[in-house]
XYZ file of C-alpha atoms in Angstrom:
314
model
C -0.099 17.921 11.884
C -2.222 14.948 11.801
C -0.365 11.252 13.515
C 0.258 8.978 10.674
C 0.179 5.266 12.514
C 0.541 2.401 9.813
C -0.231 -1.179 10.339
C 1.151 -4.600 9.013
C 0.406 -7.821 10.286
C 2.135 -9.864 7.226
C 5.168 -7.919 7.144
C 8.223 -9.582 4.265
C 11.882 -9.115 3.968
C 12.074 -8.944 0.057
C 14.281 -9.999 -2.393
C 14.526 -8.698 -5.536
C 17.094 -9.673 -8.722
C 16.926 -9.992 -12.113
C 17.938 -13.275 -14.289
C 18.790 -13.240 -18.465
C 15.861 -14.864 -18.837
C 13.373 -16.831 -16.804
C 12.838 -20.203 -18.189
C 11.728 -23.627 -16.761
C 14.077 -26.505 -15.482
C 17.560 -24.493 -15.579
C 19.698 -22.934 -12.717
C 19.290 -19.250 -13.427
C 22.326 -17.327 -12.752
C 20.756 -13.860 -10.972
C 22.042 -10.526 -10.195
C 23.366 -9.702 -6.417
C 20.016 -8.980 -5.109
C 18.563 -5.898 -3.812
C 17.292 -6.783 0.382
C 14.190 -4.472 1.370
C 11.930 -4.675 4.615
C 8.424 -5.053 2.877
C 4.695 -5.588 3.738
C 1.854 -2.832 3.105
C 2.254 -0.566 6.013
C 6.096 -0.969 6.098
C 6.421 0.594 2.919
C 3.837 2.912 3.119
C 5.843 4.409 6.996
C 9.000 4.133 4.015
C 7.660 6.322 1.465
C 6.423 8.829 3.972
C 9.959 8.899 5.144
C 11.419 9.183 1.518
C 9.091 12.241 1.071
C 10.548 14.473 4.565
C 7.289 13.156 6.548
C 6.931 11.141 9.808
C 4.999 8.301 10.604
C 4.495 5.252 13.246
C 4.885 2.007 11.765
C 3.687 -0.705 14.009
C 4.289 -4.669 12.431
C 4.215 -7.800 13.699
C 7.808 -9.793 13.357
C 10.219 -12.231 14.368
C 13.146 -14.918 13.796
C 16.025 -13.781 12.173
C 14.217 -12.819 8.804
C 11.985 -10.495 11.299
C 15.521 -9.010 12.802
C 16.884 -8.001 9.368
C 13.928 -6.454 8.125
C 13.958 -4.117 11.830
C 17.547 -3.707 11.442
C 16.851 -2.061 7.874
C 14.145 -0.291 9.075
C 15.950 1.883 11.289
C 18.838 2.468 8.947
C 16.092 3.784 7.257
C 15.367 6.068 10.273
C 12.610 4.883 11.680
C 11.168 3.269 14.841
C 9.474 0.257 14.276
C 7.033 -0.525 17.317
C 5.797 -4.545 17.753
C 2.391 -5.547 17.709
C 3.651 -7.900 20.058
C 3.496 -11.025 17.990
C 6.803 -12.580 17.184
C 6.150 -15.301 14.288
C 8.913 -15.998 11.991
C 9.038 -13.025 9.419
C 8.349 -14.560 5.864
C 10.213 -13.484 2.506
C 9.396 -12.205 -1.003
C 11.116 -12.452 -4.091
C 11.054 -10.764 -7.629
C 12.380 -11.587 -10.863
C 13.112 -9.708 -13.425
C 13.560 -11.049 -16.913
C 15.728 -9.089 -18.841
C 15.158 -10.494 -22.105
C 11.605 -9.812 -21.533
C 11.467 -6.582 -19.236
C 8.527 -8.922 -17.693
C 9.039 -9.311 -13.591
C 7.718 -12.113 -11.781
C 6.563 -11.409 -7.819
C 6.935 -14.999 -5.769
C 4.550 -14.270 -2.629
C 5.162 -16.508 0.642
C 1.936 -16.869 2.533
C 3.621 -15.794 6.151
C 2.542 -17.455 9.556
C 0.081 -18.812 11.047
C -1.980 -16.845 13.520
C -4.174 -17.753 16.800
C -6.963 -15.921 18.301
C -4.598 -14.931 21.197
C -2.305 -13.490 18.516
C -5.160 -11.467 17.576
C -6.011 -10.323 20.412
C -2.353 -9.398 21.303
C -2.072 -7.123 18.084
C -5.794 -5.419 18.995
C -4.579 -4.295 22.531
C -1.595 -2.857 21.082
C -2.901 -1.319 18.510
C -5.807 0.580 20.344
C -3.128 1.844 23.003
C -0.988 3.384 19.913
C -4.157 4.937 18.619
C -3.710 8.767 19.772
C -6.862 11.610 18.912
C -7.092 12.274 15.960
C -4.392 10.052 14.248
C -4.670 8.980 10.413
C -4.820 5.062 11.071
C -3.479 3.130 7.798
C -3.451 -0.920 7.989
C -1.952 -2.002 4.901
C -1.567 -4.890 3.208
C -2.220 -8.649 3.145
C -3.974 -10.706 6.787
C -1.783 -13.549 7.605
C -3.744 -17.071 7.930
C -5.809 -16.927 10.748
C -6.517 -13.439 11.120
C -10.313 -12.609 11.285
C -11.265 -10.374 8.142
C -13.123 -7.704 10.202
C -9.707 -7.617 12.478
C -9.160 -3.826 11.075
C -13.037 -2.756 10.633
C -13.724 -3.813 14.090
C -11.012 -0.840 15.557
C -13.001 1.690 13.295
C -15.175 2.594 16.392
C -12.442 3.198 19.104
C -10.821 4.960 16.120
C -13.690 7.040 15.536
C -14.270 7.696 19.120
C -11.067 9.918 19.565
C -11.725 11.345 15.829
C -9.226 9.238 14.117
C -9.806 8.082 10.667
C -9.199 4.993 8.793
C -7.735 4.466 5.406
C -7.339 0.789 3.981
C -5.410 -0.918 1.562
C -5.482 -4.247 1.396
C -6.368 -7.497 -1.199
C -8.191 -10.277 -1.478
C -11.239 -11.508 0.754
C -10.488 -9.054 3.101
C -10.954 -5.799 0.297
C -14.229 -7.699 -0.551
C -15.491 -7.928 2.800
C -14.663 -3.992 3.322
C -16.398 -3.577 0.015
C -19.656 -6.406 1.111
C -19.765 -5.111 4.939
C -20.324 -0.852 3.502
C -17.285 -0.411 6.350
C -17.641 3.430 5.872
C -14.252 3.663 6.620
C -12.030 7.488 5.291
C -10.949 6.303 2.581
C -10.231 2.947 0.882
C -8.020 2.458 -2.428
C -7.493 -1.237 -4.828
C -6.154 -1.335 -8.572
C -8.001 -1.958 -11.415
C -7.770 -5.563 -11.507
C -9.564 -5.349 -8.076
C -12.336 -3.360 -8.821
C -12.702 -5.366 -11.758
C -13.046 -8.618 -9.710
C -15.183 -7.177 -6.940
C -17.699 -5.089 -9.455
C -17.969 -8.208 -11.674
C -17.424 -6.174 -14.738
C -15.039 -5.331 -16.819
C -14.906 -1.812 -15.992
C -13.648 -0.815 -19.791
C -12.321 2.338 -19.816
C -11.975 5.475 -16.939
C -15.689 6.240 -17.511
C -16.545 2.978 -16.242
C -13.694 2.924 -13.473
C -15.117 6.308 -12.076
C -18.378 4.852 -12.285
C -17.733 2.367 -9.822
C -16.073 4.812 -7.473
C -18.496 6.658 -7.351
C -21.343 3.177 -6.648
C -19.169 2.233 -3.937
C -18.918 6.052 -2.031
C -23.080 6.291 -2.643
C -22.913 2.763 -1.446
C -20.813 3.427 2.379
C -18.459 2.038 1.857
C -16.192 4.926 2.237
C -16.033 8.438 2.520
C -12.824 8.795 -0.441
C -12.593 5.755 -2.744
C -9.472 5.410 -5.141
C -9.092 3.458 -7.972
C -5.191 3.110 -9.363
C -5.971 2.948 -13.362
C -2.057 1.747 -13.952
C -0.113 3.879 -16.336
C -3.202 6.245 -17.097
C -3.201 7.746 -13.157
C -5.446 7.178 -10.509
C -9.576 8.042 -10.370
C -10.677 9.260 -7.094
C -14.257 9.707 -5.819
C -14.639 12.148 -2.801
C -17.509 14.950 -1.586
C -16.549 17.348 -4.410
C -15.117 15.982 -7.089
C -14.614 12.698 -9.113
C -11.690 12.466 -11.804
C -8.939 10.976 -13.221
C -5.366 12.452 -11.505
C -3.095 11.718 -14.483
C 0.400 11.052 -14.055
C 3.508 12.285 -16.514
C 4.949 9.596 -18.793
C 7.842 7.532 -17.498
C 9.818 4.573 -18.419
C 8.915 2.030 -15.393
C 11.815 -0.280 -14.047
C 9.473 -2.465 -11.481
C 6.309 -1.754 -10.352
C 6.863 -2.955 -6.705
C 6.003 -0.298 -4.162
C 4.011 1.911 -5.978
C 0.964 1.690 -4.787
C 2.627 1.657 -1.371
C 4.321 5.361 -2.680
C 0.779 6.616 -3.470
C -0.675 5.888 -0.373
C 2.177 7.443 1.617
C 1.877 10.520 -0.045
C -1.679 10.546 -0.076
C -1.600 10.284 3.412
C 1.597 12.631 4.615
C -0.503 15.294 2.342
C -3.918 14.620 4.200
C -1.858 14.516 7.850
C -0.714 18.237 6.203
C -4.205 19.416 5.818
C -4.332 19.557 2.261
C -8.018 18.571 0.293
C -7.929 14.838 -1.619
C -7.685 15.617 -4.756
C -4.084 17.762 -4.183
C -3.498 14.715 -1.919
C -4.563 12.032 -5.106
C -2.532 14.211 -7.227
C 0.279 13.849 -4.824
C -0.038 10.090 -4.681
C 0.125 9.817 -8.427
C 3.282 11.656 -8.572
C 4.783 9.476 -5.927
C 3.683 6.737 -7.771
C 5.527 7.313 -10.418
C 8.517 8.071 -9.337
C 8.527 4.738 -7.487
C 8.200 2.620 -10.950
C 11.023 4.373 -11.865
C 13.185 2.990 -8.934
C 14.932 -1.210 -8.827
C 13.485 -3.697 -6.287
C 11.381 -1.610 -3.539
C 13.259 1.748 -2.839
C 10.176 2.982 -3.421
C 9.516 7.001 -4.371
C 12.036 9.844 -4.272
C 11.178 13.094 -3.322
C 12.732 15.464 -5.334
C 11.155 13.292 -8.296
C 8.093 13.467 -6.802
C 7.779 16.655 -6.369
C 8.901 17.595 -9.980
C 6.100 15.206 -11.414
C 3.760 16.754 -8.825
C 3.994 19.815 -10.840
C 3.272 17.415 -14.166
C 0.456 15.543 -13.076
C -2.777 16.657 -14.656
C -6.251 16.964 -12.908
C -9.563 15.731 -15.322
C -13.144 15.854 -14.466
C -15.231 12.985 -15.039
């Protein structure tokens, strides 16, 4: 089986709780609150763990923030391996308004980092690379961090027939999308594509559309586009479609995008083609809305929607 070796450079303890109502200029009296280690990758080596897999998360922490999130980590089971940077860990925290069912996501901006940080993280990271492995950075670059810090590994990567898949935001998703990175396989939401096609991308037609303008374009070799409740459209060599999930009552939306791309990539690592592997990402996905805070997919659910998630052509 395929090495599954996540990366996250902006790791977050999070915090989530939920309030009566969120309002301005009041002390709101919250619920205990749920404590989860966070950041892209993190949660991505999580849900691959939820769903009987194995992984090998590799994150940058520190402080006492940094300690807690580790400590959780591996009462989680797993082996957390430093990228040899040891910034203070920053925090997250959501709110959930009950009155409302609305959550609001507070998003710290995390340290500061040099070029020699950089270059710390690069040299561990390319001795952790093994032949072959399914490479997965994940989630937001803290300040400072070069936006071609993960496209730049793609040839060592390459080199011992390793393949790349990246999820990430912001300036760094547009300068995948800008640079035609070629990387395996590269996922955003539907907000996202919106922003970085500069259309409004109305409707699934239009979503696959773009999937399809950014595989012709090199960008990458699978592109996936998450299309909220409706399921997720994926582009690859044979096929472009919508992978629709079942219908389910979502709690918080935290973590699933996280929960597709850990089951996406635990059925790749298995040898199975992208669209059962899509499929299998949906169905993670929703489990994982159905879950408080960030626990992120089950995989008994998971497997039970697996069987419910439906497969259309576009």
């Amino acid at each position: 089986m395929t090495e599954i070796l996540t990366l996250t450079v902006n790791p977050a303890l999070d915090l989530s709780t939920e309030a009566p109502a969120v309002i301005p200029d009041r002390k709101l009296r919250c619920t205990a609150p749920l404590v989860h280690p966070g950041g892209g990758g993190v949660n991505v080596s999580r849900a691959i763990a939820n769903l009987g897999g194995d992984s090998h998360p590799m994150l940058a922490w520190g402080g006492p923030t940094g300690e807690m999130l580790v400590a959780l980590l591996r009462e989680e089971g797993l082996t957390p391996e430093p990228l040899g940077v040891d910034h203070p860990t920053r925090q997250s925290v959501s709110v959930r308004d009950q009155a409302t069912g609305l959550q609001y996501r507070f998003m710290m901006p995390g340290p500061d980092w040099t070029t020699g940080d950089c270059d710390t993280a690069r040299a561990a990271i390319l001795a952790a690379i093994r032949p072959g492995a399914l490479v997965i950075p994940s989630g937001s670059l803290p300040p400072g961090m070069p936006l071609d810090f993960f496209l730049d590994l793609q040839p060592a990567i390459n080199a011992g027939g390793g393949r790349m898949m990246l999820d990430t935001s912001g300036e760094a998703l547009r300068h995948a999308v800008d640079r035609a990175a070629n990387l395996f396989a590269l996922r955003m939401d539907h907000a996202e594509a919106r922003e970085l096609s500069g259309h409004p991308l109305v409707g699934i037609a239009e979503i696959a559309a773009y999937a399809r303008d950014l595989r012709a374009g090199g960008v990458a070799e699978i592109v996936i586009i998450a299309a909220g409740a409706q399921g997720n459209v994926i582009a690859c060599t044979d096929w472009v479609g919508l992978t629709r999930p079942p219908m389910v009552v979502p709690i918080s939306k935290i973590g699933a995008g996280d929960s597709f791309v850990g089951a996406f990539a635990l059925s790749i690592s298995r040898g199975e083609d992208p669209v059962t592997a899509c499929c299998r990402g949906t169905a993670a996905a929703a489990s994982a809305v159905t879950t408080q805070g960030t626990a992120l997919c089950r995989r008994d659910e998971t497997e039970r929607f697996f069987g419910q998630v439906t497969r259309i052509p576009l």
